[in-house]
Amino acid sequence: MARMTDRMKELFEKIPTVVLATADSDGKPNAVPVGAKKILDDETILISDQFFNKTLKNMKANPNVAVTFWEGHEGYQLKGSVVLETSGSRYEETARWIEELGNAAGFPLKSKGIAILKIEEIYGVTPGPKAGKLLA
């Protein structure tokens, strides 16, 4: 497993939207914006599913995903595999969180499930000579 540094975690939490990339069983890619995300620990993130269709189908067929986030000239890509959950205490806690977010925004939201990403590799996406380099 790869571990995020404090700086990576700080940036991940600061950025309102990340990009989640998946691929189907034939390798056809799909990328979507995701705002409902949180860090569980240095090597695990949670992503809530409110609107996934193709993305969910892809993750069921191929659990390997990438999450990319950046601000200005600093950015990172987390790669790993996901486990999908639609019940249990972690899902229930997330469902309450998502409902509260929706209420605060005046837009009803409901979590259909969560994807738990175990980070296996971290790459830099910062422009320059280290772009695309494995960091962890």
mmCIF file with all atom_site columns, C-alpha atoms in Angstrom, residues 21 55 58 64 76 78:
data_model
loop_
_atom_site.group_PDB
_atom_site.id
_atom_site.type_symbol
_atom_site.label_atom_id
_atom_site.label_alt_id
_atom_site.label_comp_id
_atom_site.label_asym_id
_atom_site.label_entity_id
_atom_site.label_seq_id
_atom_site.pdbx_PDB_ins_code
_atom_site.Cartn_x
_atom_site.Cartn_y
_atom_site.Cartn_z
_atom_site.occupancy
_atom_site.B_iso_or_equiv
_atom_site.pdbx_formal_charge
_atom_site.auth_seq_id
_atom_site.auth_comp_id
_atom_site.auth_asym_id
_atom_site.auth_atom_id
_atom_site.pdbx_PDB_model_num
ATOM 1 C CA . ALA A 1 21 ? -11.403 7.331  -13.570 1.00 0.00 ? 21 ALA A CA 1
ATOM 2 C CA . THR A 1 55 ? -18.955 4.340  -13.157 1.00 0.00 ? 55 THR A CA 1
ATOM 3 C CA . ASN A 1 58 ? -17.282 -0.276 -14.388 1.00 0.00 ? 58 ASN A CA 1
ATOM 4 C CA . ASN A 1 64 ? -9.072  -0.756 -10.480 1.00 0.00 ? 64 ASN A CA 1
ATOM 5 C CA . TYR A 1 76 ? -1.500  13.884 -7.473  1.00 0.00 ? 76 TYR A CA 1
ATOM 6 C CA . LEU A 1 78 ? -4.028  7.870  -6.477  1.00 0.00 ? 78 LEU A CA 1
#
